[in-house]
Coordinates of C-alpha atoms and ligand atoms in Angstrom, one line a residue:
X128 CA 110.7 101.9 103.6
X129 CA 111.1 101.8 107.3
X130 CA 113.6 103.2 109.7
X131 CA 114.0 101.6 113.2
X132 CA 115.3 104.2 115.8
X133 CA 115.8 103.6 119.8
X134 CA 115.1 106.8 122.3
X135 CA 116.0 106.9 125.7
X136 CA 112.6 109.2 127.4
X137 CA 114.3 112.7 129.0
X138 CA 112.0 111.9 131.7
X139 CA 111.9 108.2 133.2
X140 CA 115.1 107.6 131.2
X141 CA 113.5 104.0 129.8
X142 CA 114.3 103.0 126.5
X143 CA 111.2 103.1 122.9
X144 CA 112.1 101.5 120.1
X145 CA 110.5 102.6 117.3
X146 CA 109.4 101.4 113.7
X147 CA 108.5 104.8 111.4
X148 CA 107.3 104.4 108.0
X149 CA 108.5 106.5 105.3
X150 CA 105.8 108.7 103.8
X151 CA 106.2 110.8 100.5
X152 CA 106.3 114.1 102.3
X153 CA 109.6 115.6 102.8
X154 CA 109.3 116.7 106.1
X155 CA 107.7 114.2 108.5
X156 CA 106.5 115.5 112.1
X157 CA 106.1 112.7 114.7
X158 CA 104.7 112.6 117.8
X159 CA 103.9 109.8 120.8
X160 CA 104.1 109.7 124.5
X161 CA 106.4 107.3 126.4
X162 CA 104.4 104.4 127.8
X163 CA 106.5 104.5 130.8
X164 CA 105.9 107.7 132.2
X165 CA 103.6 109.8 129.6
X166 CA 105.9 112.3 128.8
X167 CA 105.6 113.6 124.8
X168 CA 108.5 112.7 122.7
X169 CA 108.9 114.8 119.5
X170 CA 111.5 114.1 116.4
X171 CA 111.0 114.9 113.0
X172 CA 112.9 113.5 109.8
X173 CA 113.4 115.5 107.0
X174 CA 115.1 115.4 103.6
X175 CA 118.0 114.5 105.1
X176 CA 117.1 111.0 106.4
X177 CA 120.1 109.4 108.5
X178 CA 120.9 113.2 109.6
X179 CA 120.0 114.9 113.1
X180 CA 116.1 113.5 113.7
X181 CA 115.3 116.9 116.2
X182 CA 114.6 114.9 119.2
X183 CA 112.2 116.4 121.9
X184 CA 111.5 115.4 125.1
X185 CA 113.7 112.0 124.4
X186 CA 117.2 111.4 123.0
X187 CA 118.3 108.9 120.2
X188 CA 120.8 105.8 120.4
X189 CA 121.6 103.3 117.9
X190 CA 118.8 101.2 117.3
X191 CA 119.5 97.6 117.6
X192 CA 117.1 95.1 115.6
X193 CA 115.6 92.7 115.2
X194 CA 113.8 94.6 118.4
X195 CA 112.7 92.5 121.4
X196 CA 109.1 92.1 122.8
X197 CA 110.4 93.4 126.3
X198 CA 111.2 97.2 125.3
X199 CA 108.9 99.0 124.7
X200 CA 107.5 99.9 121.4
X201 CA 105.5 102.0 119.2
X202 CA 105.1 101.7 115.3
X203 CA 104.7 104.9 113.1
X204 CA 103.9 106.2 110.1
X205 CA 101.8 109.8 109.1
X206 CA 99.8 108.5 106.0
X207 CA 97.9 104.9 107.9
X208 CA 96.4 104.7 111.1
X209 CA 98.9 102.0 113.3
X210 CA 98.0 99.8 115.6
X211 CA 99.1 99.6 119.2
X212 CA 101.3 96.8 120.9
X213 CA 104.0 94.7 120.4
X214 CA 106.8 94.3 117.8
X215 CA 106.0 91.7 115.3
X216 CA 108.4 91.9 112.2
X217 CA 107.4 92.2 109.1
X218 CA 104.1 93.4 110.2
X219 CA 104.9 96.8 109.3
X220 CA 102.8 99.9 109.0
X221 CA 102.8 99.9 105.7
X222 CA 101.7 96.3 105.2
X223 CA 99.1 96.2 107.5
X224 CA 97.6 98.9 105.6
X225 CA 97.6 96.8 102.1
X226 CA 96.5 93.9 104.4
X227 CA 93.5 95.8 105.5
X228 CA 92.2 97.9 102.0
X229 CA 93.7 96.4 99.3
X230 CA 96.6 97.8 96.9
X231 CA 93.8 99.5 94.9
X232 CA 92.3 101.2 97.2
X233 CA 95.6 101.8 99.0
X234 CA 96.6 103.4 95.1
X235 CA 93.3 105.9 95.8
X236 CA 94.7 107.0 99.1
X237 CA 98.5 107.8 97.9
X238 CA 96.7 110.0 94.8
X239 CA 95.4 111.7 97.6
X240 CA 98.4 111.8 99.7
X241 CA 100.4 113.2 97.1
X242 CA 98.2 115.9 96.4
X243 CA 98.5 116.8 100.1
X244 CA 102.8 116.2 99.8
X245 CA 102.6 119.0 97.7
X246 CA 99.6 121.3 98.8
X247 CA 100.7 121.3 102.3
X248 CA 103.6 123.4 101.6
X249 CA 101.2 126.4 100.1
X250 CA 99.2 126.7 103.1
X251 CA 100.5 130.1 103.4
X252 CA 99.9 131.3 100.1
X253 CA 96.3 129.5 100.0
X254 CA 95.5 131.2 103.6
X255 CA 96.4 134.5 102.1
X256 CA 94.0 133.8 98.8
X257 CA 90.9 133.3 100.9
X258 CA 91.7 137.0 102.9
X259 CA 92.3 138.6 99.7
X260 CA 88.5 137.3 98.7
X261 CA 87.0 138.4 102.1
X262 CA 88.7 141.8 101.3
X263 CA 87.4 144.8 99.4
X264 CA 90.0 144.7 96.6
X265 CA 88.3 142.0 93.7
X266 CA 90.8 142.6 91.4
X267 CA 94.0 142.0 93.7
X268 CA 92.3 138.7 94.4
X269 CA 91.8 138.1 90.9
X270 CA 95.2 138.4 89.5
X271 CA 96.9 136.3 92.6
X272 CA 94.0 133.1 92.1
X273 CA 94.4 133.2 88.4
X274 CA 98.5 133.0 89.3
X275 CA 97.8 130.7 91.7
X276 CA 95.3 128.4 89.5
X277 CA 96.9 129.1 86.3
X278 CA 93.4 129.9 84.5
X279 CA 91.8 133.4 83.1
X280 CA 88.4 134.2 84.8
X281 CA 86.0 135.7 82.8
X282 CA 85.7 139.1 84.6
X283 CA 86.0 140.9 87.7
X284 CA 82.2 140.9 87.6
X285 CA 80.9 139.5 91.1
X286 CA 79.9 136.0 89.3
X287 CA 83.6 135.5 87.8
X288 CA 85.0 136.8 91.1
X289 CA 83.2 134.2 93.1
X290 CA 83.7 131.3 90.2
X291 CA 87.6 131.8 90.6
X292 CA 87.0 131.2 94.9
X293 CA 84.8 128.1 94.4
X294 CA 87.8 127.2 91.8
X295 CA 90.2 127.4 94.0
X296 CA 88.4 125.8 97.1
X297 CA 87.7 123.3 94.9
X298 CA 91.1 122.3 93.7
X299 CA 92.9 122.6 97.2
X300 CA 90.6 120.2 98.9
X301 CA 89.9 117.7 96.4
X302 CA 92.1 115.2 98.7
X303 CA 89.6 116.0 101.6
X304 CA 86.4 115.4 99.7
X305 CA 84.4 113.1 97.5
X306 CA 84.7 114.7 94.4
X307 CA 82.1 113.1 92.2
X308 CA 79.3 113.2 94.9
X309 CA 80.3 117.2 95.6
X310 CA 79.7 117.6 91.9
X311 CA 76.5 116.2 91.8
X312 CA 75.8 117.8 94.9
X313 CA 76.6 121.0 93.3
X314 CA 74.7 121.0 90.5
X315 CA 71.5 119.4 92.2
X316 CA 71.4 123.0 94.0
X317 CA 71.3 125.4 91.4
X318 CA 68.1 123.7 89.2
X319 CA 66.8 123.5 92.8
X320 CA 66.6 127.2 92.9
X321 CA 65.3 127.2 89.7
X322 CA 62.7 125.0 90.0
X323 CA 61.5 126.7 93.5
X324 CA 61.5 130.0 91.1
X325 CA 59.1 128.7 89.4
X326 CA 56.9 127.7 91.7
X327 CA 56.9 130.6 93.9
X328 CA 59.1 133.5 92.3
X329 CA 58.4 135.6 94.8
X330 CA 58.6 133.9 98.1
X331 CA 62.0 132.9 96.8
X332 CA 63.0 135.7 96.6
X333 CA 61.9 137.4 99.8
X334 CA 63.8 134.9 101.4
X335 CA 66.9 135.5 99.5
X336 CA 66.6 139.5 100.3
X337 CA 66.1 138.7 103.9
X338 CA 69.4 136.3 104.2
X339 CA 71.2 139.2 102.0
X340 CA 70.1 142.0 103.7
X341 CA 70.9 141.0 107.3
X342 CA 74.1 140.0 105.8
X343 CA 73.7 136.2 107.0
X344 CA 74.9 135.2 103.7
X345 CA 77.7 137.1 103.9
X346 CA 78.9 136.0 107.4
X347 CA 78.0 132.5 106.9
X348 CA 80.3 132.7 103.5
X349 CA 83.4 134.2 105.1
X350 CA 82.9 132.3 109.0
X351 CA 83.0 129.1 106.6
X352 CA 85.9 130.5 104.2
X353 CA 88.0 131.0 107.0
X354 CA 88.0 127.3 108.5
X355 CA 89.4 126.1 105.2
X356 CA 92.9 126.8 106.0
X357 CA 92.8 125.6 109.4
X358 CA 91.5 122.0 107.9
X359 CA 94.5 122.3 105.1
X360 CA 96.5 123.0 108.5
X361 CA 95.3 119.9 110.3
X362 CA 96.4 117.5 106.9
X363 CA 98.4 115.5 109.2
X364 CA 96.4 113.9 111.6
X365 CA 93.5 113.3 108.9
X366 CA 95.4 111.0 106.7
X367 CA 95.0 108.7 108.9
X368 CA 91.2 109.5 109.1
X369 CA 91.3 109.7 104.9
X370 CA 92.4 106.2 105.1
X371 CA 89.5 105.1 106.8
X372 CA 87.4 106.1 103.2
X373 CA 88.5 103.3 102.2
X374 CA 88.6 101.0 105.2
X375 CA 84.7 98.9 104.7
X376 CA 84.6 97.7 108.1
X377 CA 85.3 100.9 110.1
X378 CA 82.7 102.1 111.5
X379 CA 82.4 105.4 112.7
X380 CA 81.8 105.9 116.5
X381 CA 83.1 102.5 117.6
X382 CA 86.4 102.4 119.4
X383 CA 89.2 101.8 116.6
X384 CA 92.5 101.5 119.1
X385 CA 94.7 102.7 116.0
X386 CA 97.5 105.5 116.8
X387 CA 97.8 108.9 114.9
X388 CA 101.3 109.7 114.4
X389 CA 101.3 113.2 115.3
X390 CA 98.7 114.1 117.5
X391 CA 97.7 117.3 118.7
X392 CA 94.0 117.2 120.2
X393 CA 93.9 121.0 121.7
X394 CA 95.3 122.1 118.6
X395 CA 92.0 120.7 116.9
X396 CA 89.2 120.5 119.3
X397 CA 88.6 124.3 118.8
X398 CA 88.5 123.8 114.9
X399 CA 86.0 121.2 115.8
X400 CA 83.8 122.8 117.5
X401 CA 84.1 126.0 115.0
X402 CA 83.2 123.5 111.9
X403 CA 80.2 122.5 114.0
X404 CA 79.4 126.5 114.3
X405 CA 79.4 127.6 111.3
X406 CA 77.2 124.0 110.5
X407 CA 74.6 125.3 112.7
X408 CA 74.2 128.4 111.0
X409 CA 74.2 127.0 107.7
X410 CA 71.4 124.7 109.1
X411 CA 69.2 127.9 108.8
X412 CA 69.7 128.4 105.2
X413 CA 68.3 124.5 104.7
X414 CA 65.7 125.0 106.8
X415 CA 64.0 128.4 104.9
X416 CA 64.5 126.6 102.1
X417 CA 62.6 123.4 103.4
X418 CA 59.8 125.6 104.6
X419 CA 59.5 127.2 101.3
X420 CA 59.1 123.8 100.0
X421 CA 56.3 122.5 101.9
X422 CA 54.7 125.7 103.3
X423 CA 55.7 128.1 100.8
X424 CA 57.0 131.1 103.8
X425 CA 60.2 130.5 104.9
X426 CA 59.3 131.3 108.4
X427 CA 56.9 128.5 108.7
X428 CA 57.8 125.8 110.9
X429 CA 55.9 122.4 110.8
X430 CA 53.8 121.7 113.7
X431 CA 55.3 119.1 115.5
X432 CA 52.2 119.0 118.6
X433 CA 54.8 117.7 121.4
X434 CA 57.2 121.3 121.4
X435 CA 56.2 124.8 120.9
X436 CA 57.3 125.4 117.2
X437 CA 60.1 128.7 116.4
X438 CA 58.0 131.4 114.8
X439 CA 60.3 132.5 112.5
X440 CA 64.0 131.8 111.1
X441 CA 65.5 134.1 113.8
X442 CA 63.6 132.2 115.9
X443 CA 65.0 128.6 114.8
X444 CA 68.2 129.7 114.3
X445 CA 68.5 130.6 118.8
X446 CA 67.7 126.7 119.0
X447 CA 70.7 124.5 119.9
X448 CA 72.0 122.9 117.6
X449 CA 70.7 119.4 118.8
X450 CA 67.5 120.6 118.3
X451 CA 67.1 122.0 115.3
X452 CA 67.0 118.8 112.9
X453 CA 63.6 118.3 114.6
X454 CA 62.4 120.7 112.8
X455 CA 63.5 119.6 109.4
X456 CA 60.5 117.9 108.0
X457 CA 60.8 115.7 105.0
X458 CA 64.5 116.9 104.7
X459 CA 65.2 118.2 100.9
X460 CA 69.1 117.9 102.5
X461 CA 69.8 114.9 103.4
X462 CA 72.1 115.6 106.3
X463 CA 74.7 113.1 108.0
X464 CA 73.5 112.9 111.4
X465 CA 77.4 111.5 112.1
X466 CA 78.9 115.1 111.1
X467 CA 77.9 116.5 113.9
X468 CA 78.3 114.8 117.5
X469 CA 76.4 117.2 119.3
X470 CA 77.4 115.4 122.8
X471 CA 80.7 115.8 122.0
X472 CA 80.9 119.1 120.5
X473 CA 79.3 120.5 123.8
X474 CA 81.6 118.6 125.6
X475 CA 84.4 120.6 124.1
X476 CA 82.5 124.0 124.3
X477 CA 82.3 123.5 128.0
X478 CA 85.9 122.0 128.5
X479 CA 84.6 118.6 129.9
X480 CA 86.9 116.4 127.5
X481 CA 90.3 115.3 128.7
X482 CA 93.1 113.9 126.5
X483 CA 95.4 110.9 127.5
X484 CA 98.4 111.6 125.2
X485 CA 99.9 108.0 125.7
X486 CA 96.5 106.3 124.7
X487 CA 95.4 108.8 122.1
X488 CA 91.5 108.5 124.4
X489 CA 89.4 111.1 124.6
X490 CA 87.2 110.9 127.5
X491 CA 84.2 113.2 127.8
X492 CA 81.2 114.1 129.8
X493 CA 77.8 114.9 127.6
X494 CA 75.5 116.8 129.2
X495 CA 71.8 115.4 128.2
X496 CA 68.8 118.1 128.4
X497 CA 70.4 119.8 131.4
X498 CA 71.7 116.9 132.9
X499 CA 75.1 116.2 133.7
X500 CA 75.9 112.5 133.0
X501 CA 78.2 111.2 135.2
X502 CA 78.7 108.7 133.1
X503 CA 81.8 109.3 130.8
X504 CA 82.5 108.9 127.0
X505 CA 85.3 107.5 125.4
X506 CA 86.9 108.2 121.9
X507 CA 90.2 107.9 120.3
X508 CA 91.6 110.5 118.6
X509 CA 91.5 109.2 115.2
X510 CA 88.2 108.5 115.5
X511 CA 87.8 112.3 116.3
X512 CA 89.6 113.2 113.3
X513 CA 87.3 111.1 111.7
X514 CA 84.6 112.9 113.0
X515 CA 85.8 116.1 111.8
X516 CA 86.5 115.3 108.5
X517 CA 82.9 114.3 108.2
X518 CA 82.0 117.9 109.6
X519 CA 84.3 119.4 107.3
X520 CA 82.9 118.0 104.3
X521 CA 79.0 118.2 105.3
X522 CA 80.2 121.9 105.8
X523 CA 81.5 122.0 102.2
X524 CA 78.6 120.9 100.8
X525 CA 76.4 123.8 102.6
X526 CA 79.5 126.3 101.4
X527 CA 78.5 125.1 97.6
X528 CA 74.8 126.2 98.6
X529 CA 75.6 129.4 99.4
X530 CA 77.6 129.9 96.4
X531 CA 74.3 128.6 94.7
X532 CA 72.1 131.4 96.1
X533 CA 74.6 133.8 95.9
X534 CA 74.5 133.1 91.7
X535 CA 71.1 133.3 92.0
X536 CA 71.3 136.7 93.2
X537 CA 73.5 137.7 90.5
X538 CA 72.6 136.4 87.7
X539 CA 68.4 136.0 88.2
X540 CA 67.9 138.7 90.4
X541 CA 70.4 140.9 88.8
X542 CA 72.0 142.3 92.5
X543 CA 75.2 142.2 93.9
X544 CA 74.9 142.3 97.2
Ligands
LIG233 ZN1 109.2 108.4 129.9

């Protein structure tokens, strides 16, 4: 279903029309700029559809269709990306979406949607499920994720403790992730560990003690943990970036001139830039593991000839972030080079991005070995989201690997710590 609505802008007083696309969830948030003067206009339609739409920055009057090609125009909806331009009818958000995945694939996205419809309104509760974890009281944590989840865990032993988080993660962000490869993913790790036991038992774990007893584990567990809410936070502007799952010819990078109905990018450039964080540190986890696998000492770096190699973990894990894959010989993780835009992400770190609301761009300024490039960037903003959906999940695979250790540390090595 569609609703077309007229505003007149609070600013330049010129007239949008506007096309929005009903979505599932009961209380839609919009948000685009008037292409007259910029300005952000603001409404939102809740369960009461036909009621008071909460109008900010603009004010409604009675829409009078068929709209003409002169006014001007944006189309809406929170579940597709939309294009830009003029008012064609018929050509509505909803059907260019079917026109450009399919109605089964557009099926695939709604399952997912509707698990958002309804998981969006827990945010709260979920937030306060991942503290209790990161607290010291187990068993409070316990009896609100097995309320929450509606299962028994085993124990409040450490292993059952940490099964009912990776439950829980699991089950909230299904809709953000490919389920079936994080499964396989998942269980690749742990005969992984075993197998590296029994090659080299003790080297294993060595490096296991040393990433416990610095309490890198621990930090890199709970810096990780506490993202998760934020992406659950940001469900709105990545359903439009969920769609493109399913979109074959997207590519990622290239300059998709789609709109995000709600778009907020200072609200999610710092989340960015922390999923890239806590990736980097992660990154030193997959290397000790890689130099246990062809060197046998997790401190041994390959020799690359052309750069002076790190000399130890703590040494590798100073090196920017850029960097570091170089020294990931003969990868045993294969990592998506895409997750990470490390031109971008330092960019943001060093506020050289700007934001055009009106055209959803993001223009930016990488700075290449030391060099400032004069020459900018572009991006839109769904293609950002895009890019931090990718981040996000690359980061939820490394989160599974550190569950993986950390029941290797249980349950083989028989601590708790
Ligand atoms: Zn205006």
């Amino acid at each position: 279903m569609n609703i077309n609505m007229s505003a007149i802008c609070d600013t330049c007083e010129v007239q949008t029309n506007m096309r929005v696309g009903m979505s599932n969830r009961d209380v839609q948030p919009f948000r685009f700029c008037c292409q007259s003067c910029g300005s952000p206009i603001d409404f939102t339609i809740g369960r009461n559809q036909g009621q008071g739409k909460d109008f900010t920055g603009a004010r409604q009057i009675p829409a009078r269709g068929p709209f003409d090609e002169k006014t001007n125009f944006v189309d809406l909806h929170l579940d597709f990306p939309v294009k830009f331009g003029k008012y064609v009818m018929g050509n509505t958000p909803f059907m260019m979406a079917i026109q450009q995945i399919g109605h089964d694939r557009l099926a695939m996205h709604n399952h997912r949607l509707n698990q958002l419809n309804a998981l969006y309104k827990k945010q709260g509760e979920i937030q306060n499920l991942i503290r209790l974890y990161s607290g010291r009281d187990p068993l409070l944590f316990r009896i609100r994720v097995e309320k929450f989840l509606r299962t028994k865990l085993k124990s409040s032993k450490p292993q059952d403790i940490n099964a009912g988080l990776y439950l829980l993660v699991s089950r909230v962000f299904e809709p953000f992730i490919n389920v079936h490869s994080v499964k396989e993913t998942v269980e690749s790790y742990t005969d992984f560990l075993i197998n590296l036991a029994n090659r080299n038992r003790v080297k294993l774990d060595d490096f296991i003690d040393h990433l416990a007893n610095t309490r890198f584990l621990r930090n890199v567990q709970l810096d990780g943990l506490e993202l998760y809410p934020a992406v659950l936070d940001a469900e709105l502007p990545l359903r439009p970036a969920l769609f493109l799952d399913f979109d074959k010819k997207y590519e990622g990078g290239g300059l998709s001139p789609a709109r995000v109905s709600t778009d907020k990018f200072n609200a999610y450039k710092d989340l960015y830039k922390d999923i890239a964080e806590v990736l980097n540190r992660q990154l030193v986890i997959v290397a000790g593991i890689n130099n246990l696998l062809h060197r046998d000492d997790y401190n041994a770096f390959p020799d690359l000839g052309r750069k002076k190699q790190p000399t130890s973990l703590n040494d590798f894990a100073d090196i920017p972030f850029g960097s570091k894959m170089d020294w990931l010989d003969n990868c045993w993780f294969y990592f998506d080079t895409d997750a990470v835009d490390n031109q971008l992400r330092n960019a943001i770190a060093h506020f050289k991005a700007e934001y055009d609301d009106s055209t959803q761009l993001i223009t930016y300024f990488p700075k290449l070995e030391g060099l400032e490039q004069e020459k900018a960037q572009t991006m839109y903003f769904l293609d950002f989201m895009r890019k931090l959906l990718i981040s996000f999940r690359e980061m939820h695979y490394l989160h599974h690997l550190v569950k993986s250790i950390y029941y290797y540390r249980i349950l083989i090595q028989k601590k708790d710590g």
